[in-house]
Short mmCIF file of N, CA and C in Angstrom, two decimals:
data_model
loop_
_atom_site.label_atom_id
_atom_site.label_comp_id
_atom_site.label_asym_id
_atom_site.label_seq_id
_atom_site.Cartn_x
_atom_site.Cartn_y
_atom_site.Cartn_z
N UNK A 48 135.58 113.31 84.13
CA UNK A 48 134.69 112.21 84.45
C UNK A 48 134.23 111.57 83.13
N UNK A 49 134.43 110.18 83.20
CA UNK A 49 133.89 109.39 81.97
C UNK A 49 132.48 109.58 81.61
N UNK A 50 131.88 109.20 80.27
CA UNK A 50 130.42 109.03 80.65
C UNK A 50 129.97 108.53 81.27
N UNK A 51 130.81 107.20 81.32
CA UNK A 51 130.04 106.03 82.19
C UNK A 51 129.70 106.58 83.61
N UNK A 52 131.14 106.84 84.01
CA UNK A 52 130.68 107.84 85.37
C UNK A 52 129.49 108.64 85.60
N UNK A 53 129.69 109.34 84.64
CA UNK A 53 128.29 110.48 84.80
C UNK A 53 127.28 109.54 84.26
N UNK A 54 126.98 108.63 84.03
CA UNK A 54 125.81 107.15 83.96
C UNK A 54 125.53 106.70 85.07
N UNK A 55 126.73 106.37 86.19
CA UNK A 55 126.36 105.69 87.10
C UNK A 55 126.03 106.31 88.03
N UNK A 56 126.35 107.83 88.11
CA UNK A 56 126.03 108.58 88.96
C UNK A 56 124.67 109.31 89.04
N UNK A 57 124.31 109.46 87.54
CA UNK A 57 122.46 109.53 87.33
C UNK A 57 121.95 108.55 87.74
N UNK A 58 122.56 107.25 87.55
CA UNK A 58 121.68 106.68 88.11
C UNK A 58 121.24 106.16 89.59
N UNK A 59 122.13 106.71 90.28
CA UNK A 59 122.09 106.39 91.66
C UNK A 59 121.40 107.57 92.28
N UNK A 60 121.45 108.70 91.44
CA UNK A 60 120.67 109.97 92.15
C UNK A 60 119.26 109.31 91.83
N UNK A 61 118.93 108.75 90.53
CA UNK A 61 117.57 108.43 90.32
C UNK A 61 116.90 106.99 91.32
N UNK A 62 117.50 106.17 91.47
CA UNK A 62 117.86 104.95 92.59
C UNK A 62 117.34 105.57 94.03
N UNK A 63 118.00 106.58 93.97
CA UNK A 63 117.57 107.78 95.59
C UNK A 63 116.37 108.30 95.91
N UNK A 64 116.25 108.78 94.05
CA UNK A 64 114.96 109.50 94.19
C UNK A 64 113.23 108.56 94.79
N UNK A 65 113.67 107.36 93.66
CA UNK A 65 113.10 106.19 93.73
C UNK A 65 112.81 105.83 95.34
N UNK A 66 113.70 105.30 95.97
CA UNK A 66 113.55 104.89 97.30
C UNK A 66 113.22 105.80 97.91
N UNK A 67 113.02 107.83 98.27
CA UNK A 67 112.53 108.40 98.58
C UNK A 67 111.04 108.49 98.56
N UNK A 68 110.92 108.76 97.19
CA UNK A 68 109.31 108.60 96.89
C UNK A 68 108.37 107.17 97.34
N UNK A 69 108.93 106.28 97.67
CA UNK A 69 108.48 104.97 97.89
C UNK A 69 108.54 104.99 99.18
N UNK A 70 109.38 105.50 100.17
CA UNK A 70 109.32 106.29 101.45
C UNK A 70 107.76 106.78 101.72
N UNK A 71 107.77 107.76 101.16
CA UNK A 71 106.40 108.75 101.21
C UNK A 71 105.41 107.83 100.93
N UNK A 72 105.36 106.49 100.40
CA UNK A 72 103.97 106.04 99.66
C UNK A 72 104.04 104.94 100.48
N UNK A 73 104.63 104.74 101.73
CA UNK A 73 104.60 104.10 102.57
C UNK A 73 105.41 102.82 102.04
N UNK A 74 106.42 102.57 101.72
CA UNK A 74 107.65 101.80 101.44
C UNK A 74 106.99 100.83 100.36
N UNK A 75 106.14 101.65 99.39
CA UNK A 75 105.52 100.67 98.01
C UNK A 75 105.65 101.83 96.96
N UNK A 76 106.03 101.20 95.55
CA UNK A 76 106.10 102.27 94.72
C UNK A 76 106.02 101.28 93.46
N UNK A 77 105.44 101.88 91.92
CA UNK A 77 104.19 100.96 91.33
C UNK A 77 105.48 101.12 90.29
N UNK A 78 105.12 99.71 89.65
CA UNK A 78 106.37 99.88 88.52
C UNK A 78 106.22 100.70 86.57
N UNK A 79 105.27 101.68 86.61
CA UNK A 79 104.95 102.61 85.96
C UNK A 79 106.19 103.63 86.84
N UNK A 80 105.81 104.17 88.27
CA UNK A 80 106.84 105.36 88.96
C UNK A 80 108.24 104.72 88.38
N UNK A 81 108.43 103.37 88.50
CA UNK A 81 109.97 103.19 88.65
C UNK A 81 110.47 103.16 87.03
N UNK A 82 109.37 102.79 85.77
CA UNK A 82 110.29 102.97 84.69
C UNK A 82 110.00 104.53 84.06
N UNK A 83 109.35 105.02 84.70
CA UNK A 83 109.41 106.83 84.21
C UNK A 83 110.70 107.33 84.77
N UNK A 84 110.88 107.17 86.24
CA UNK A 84 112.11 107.73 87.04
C UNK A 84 113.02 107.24 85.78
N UNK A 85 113.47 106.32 85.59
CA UNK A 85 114.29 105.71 84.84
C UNK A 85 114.38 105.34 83.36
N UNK A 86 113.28 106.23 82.82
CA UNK A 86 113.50 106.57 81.53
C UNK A 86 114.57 107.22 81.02
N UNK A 87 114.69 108.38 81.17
CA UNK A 87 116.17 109.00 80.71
C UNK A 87 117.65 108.01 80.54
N UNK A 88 117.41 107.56 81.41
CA UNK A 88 118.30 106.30 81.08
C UNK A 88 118.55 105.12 80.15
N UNK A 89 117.23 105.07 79.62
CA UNK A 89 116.87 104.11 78.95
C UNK A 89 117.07 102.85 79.20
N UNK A 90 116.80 101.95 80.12
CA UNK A 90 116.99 101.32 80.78
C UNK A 90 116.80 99.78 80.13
N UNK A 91 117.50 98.80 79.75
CA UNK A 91 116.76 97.65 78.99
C UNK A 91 116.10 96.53 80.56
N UNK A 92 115.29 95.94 79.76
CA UNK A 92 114.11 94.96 80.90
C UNK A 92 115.14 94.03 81.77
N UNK A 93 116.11 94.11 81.28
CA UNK A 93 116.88 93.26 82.36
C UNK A 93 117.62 94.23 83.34
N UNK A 94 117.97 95.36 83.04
CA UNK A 94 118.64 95.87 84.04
C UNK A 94 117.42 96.46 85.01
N UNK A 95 116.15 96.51 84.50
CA UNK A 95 114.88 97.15 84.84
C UNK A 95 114.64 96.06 86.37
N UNK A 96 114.44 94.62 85.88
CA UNK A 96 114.50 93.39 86.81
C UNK A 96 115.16 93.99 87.54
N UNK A 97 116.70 93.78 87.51
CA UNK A 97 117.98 94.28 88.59
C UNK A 97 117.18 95.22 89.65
N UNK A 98 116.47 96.56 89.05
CA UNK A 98 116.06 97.28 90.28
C UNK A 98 115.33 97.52 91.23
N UNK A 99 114.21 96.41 90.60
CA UNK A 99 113.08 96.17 90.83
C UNK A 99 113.51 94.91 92.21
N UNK A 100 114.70 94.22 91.94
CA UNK A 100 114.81 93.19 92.67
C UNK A 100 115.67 93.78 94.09
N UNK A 101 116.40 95.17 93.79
CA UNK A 101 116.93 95.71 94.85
C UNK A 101 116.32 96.17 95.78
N UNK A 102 115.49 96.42 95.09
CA UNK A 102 113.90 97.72 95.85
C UNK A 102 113.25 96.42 96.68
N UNK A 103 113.02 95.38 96.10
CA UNK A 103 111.86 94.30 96.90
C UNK A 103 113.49 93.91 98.09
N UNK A 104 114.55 93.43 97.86
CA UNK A 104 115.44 93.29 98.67
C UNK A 104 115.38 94.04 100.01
N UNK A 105 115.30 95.52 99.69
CA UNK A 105 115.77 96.31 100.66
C UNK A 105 113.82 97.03 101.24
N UNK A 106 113.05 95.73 100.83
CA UNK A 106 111.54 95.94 101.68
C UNK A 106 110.43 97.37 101.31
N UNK A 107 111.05 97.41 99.90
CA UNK A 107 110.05 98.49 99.21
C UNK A 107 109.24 97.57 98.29
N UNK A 108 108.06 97.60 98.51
CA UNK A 108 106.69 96.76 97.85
C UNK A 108 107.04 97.36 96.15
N UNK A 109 106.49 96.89 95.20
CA UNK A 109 106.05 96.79 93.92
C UNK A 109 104.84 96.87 93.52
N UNK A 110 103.96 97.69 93.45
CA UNK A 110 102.87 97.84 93.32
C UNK A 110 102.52 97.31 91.81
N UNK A 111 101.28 96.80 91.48
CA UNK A 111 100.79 96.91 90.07
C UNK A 111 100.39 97.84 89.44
N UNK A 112 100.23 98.00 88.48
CA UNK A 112 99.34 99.51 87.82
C UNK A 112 98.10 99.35 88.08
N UNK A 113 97.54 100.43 88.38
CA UNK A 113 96.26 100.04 88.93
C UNK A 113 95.14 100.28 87.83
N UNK A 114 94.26 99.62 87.83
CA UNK A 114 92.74 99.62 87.14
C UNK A 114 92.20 101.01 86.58
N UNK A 115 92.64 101.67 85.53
CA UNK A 115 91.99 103.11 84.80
C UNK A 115 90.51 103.02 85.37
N UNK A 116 89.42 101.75 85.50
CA UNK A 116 87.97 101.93 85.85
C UNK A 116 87.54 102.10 87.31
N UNK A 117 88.84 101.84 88.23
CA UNK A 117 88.74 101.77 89.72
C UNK A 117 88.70 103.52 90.01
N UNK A 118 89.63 104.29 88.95
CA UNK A 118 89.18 105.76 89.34
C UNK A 118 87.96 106.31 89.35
N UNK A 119 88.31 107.41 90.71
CA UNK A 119 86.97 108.35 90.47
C UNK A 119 86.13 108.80 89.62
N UNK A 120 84.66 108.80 89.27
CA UNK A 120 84.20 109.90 88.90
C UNK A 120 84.01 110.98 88.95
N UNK A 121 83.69 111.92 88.10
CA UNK A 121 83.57 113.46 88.53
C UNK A 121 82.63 113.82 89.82
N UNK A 122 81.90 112.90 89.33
CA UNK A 122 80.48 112.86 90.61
C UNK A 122 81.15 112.32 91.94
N UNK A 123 81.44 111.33 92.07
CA UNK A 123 82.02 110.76 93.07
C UNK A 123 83.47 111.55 93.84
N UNK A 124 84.03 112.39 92.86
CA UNK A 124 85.63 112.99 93.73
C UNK A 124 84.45 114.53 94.04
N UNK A 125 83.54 115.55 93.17
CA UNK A 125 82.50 116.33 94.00
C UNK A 125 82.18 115.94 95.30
N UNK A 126 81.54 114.66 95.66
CA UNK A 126 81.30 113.75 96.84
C UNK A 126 82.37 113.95 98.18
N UNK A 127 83.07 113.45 97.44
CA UNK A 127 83.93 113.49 98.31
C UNK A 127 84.72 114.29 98.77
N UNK A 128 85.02 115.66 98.05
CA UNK A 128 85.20 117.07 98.18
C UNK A 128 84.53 117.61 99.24
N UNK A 129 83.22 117.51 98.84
CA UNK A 129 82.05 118.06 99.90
C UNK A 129 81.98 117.62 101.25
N UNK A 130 82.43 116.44 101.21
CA UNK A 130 82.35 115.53 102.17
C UNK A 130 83.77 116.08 102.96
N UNK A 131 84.70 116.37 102.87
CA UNK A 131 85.66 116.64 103.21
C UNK A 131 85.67 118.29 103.74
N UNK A 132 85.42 119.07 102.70
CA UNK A 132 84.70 120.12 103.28
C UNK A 132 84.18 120.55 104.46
N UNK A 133 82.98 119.23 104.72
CA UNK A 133 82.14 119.21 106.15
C UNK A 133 82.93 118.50 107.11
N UNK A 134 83.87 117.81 106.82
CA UNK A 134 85.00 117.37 107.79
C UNK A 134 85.70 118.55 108.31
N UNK A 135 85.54 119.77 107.85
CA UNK A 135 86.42 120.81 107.95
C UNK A 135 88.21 120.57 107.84
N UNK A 136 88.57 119.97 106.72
CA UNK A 136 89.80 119.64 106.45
C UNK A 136 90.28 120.92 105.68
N UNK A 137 91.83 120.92 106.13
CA UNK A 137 92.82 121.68 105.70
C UNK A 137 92.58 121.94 103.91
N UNK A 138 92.83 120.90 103.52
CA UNK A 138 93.16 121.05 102.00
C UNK A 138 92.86 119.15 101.66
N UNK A 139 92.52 119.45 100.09
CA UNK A 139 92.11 118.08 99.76
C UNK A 139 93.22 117.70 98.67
N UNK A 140 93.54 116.54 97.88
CA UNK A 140 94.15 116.11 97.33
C UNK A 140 93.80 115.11 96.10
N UNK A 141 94.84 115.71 94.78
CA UNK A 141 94.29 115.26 93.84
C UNK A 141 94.26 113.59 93.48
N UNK A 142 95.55 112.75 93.94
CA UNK A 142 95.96 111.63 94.08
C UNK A 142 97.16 111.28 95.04
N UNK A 143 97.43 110.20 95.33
CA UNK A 143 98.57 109.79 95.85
C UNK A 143 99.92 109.61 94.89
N UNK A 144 99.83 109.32 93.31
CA UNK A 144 100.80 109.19 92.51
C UNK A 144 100.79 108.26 92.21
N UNK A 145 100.16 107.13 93.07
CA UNK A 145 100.40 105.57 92.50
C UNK A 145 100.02 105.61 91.23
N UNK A 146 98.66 106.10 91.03
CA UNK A 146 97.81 105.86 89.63
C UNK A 146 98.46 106.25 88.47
N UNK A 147 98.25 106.04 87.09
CA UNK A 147 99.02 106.52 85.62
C UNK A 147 98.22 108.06 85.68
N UNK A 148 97.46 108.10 86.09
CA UNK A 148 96.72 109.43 85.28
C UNK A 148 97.32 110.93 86.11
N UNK A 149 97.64 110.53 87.20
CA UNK A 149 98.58 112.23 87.78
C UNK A 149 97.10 112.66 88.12
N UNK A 150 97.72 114.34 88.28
CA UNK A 150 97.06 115.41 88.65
C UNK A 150 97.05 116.29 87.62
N UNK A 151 95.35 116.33 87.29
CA UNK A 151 94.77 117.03 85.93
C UNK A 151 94.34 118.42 86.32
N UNK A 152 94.48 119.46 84.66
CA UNK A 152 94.19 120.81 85.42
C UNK A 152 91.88 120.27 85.56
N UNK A 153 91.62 119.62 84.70
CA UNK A 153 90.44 119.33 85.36
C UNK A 153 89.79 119.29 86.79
N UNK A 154 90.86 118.08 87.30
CA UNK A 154 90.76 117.79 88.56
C UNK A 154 90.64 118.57 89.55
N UNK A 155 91.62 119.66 89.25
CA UNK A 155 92.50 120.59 90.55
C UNK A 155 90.77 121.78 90.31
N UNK A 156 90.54 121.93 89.19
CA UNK A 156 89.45 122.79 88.86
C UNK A 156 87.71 122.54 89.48
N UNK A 157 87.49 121.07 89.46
CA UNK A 157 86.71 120.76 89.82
C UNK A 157 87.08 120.60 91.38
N UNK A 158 87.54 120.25 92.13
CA UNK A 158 88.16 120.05 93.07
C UNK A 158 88.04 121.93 94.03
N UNK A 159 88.48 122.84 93.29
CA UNK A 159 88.50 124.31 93.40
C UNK A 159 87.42 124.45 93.69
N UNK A 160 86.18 124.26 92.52
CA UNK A 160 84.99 124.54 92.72
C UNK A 160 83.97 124.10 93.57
N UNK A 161 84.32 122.87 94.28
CA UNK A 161 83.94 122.36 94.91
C UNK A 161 84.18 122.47 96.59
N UNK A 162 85.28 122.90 96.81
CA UNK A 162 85.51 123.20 98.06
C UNK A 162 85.99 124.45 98.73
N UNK A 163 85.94 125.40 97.42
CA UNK A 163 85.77 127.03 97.67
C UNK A 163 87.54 127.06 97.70
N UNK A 164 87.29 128.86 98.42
CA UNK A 164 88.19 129.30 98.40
C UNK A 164 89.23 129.36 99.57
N UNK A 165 88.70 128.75 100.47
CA UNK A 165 88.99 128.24 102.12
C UNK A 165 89.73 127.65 102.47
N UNK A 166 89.74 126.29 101.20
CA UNK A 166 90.36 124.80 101.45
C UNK A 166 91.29 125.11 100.70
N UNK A 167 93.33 124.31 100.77
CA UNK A 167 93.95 124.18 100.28
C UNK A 167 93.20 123.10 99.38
N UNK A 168 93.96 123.51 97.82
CA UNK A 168 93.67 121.83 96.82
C UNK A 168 95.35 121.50 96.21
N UNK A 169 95.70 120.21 96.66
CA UNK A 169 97.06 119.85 96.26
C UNK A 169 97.11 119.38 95.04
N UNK A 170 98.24 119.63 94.27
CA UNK A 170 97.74 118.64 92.88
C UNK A 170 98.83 117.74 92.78
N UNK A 171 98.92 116.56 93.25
CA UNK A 171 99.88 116.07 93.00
C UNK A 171 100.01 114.65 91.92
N UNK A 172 101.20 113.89 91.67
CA UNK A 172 101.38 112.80 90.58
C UNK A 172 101.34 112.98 89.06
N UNK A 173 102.64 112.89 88.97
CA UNK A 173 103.16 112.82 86.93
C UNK A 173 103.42 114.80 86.82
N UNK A 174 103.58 115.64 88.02
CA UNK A 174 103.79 117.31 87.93
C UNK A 174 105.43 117.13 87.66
N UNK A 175 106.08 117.00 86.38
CA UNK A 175 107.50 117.24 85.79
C UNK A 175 108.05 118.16 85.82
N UNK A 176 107.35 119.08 85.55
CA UNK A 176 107.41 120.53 84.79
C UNK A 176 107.30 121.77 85.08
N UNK A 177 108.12 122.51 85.21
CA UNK A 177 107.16 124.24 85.46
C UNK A 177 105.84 124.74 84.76
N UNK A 178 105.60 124.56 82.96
CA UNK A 178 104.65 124.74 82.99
C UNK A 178 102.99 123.10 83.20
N UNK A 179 103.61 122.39 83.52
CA UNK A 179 102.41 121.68 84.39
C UNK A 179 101.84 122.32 85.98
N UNK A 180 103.05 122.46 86.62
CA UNK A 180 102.96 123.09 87.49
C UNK A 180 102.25 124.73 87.41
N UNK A 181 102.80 125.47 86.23
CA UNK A 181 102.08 126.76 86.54
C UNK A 181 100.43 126.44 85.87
N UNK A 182 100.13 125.33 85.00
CA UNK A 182 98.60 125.35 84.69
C UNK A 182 98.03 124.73 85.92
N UNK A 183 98.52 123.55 86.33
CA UNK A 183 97.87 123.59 87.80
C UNK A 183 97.80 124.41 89.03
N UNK A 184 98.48 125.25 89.14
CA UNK A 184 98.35 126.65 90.20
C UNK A 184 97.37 127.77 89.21
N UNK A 185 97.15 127.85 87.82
CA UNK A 185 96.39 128.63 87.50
C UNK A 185 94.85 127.93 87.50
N UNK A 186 94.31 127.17 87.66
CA UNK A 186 93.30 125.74 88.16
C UNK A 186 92.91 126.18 89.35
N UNK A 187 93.71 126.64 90.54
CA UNK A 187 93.15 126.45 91.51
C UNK A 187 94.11 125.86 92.67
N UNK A 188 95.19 125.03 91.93
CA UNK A 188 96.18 124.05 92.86
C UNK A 188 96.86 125.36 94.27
N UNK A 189 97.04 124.85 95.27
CA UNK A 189 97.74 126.20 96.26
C UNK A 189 99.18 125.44 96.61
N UNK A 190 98.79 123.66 96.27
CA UNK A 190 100.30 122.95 96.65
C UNK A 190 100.40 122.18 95.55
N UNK A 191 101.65 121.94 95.27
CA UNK A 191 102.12 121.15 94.59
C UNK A 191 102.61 120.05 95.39
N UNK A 192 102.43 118.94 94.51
CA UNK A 192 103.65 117.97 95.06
C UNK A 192 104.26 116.75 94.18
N UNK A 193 105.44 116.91 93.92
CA UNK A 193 106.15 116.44 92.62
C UNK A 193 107.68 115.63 93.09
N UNK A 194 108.07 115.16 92.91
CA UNK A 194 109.56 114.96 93.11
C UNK A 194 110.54 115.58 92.35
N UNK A 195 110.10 116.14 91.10
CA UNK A 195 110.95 116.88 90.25
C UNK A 195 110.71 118.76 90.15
N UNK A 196 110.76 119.12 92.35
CA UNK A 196 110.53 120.37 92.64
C UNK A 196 112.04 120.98 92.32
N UNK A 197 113.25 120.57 92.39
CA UNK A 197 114.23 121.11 91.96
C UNK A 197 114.22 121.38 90.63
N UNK A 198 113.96 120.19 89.29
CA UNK A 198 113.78 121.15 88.29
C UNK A 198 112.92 121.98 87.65
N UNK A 199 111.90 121.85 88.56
CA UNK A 199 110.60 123.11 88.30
C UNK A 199 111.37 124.73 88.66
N UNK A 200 112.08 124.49 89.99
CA UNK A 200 112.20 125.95 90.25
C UNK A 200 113.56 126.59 89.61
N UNK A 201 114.50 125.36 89.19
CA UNK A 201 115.27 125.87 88.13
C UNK A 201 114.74 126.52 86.73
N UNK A 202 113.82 125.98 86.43
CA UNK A 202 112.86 126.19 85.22
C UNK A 202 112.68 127.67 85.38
N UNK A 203 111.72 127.84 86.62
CA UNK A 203 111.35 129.00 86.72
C UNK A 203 112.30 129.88 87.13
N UNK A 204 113.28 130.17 87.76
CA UNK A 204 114.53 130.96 87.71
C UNK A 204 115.04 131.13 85.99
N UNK A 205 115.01 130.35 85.13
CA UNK A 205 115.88 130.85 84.01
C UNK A 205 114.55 131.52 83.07
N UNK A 206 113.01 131.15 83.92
CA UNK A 206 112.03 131.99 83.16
C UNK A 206 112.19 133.51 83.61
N UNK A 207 112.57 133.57 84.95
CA UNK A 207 112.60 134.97 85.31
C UNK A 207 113.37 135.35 85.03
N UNK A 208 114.95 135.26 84.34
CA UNK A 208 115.91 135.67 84.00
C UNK A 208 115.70 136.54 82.51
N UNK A 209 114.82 135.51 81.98
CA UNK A 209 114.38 135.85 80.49
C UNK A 209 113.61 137.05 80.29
N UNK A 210 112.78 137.78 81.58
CA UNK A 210 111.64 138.26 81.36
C UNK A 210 112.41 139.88 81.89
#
């Protein structure tokens, strides 16, 4: 297989991944998600256009980046913890992913403390990694939720191999 091949074929797994996750976020996905997916690629602004124009084609929204000051406060996600709590809900959640900032081991911590030991706390948005993933399960997190769960648990298979 050429490179190019193995080019066009990353990039259509990443194209997949893309329209999956934009699935889940209710057929909108923010164009921060779409040039991270497509970093490895390195992608120049015109071929960036190209995908952006396939995605609006085929009725997946484009979100903006959203406002760093529109996020929660500490006080205000407590609030709403508690509040959720007395809803008697399953498990609470750190973000949807749209936002730049992900799921912090802060968050998942305050979030822990706040709604005991009862409530699932999910940590999800910008989780790459096995060890992001294992500081957010040492936080408090009980779920993850990432799109890059295949190479987390590869991660962690060649950690257990090592040990």
């Amino acid at each position: 297989m050429s490179g190019n091949s193995s080019k066009e074929l990353e990039f259509a797994r990443i194209l997949e991944r893309v329209r999956r996750v934009a699935r889940e976020q209710g057929n909108c996905i923010s164009q921060e998600q779409v040039r991270e997916e497509f970093a490895l690629l390195a992608l120049g602004d015109q071929q960036l256009d190209m995908v952006f124009d396939y995605l609006k084609k085929h009725k997946i929204s484009i979100g903006e980046q959203g406002d760093p000051d529109a996020f929660l406060t500490d006080e205000e996600k407590e609030t709403v913890c508690r509040i959720a709590k007395e809803a008697g809900v399953d498990f609470v959640k750190t973000s949807t992913g749209f936002g730049t900032a992900g799921a912090t081991v802060h968050d998942v911590a305050l979030m822990r403390r706040v709604v005991g030991s009862t409530i699932g706390v999910k940590a999800a948005g910008g989780i790459r990694d096995l060890d992001s993933a294992l500081a957010l399960i040492q936080a408090g997190a009980t779920r993850i939720g990432t799109s890059s769960g295949i190479q987390i648990v590869e991660s962690y298979k060649e950690l257990k191999k090592g040990l």
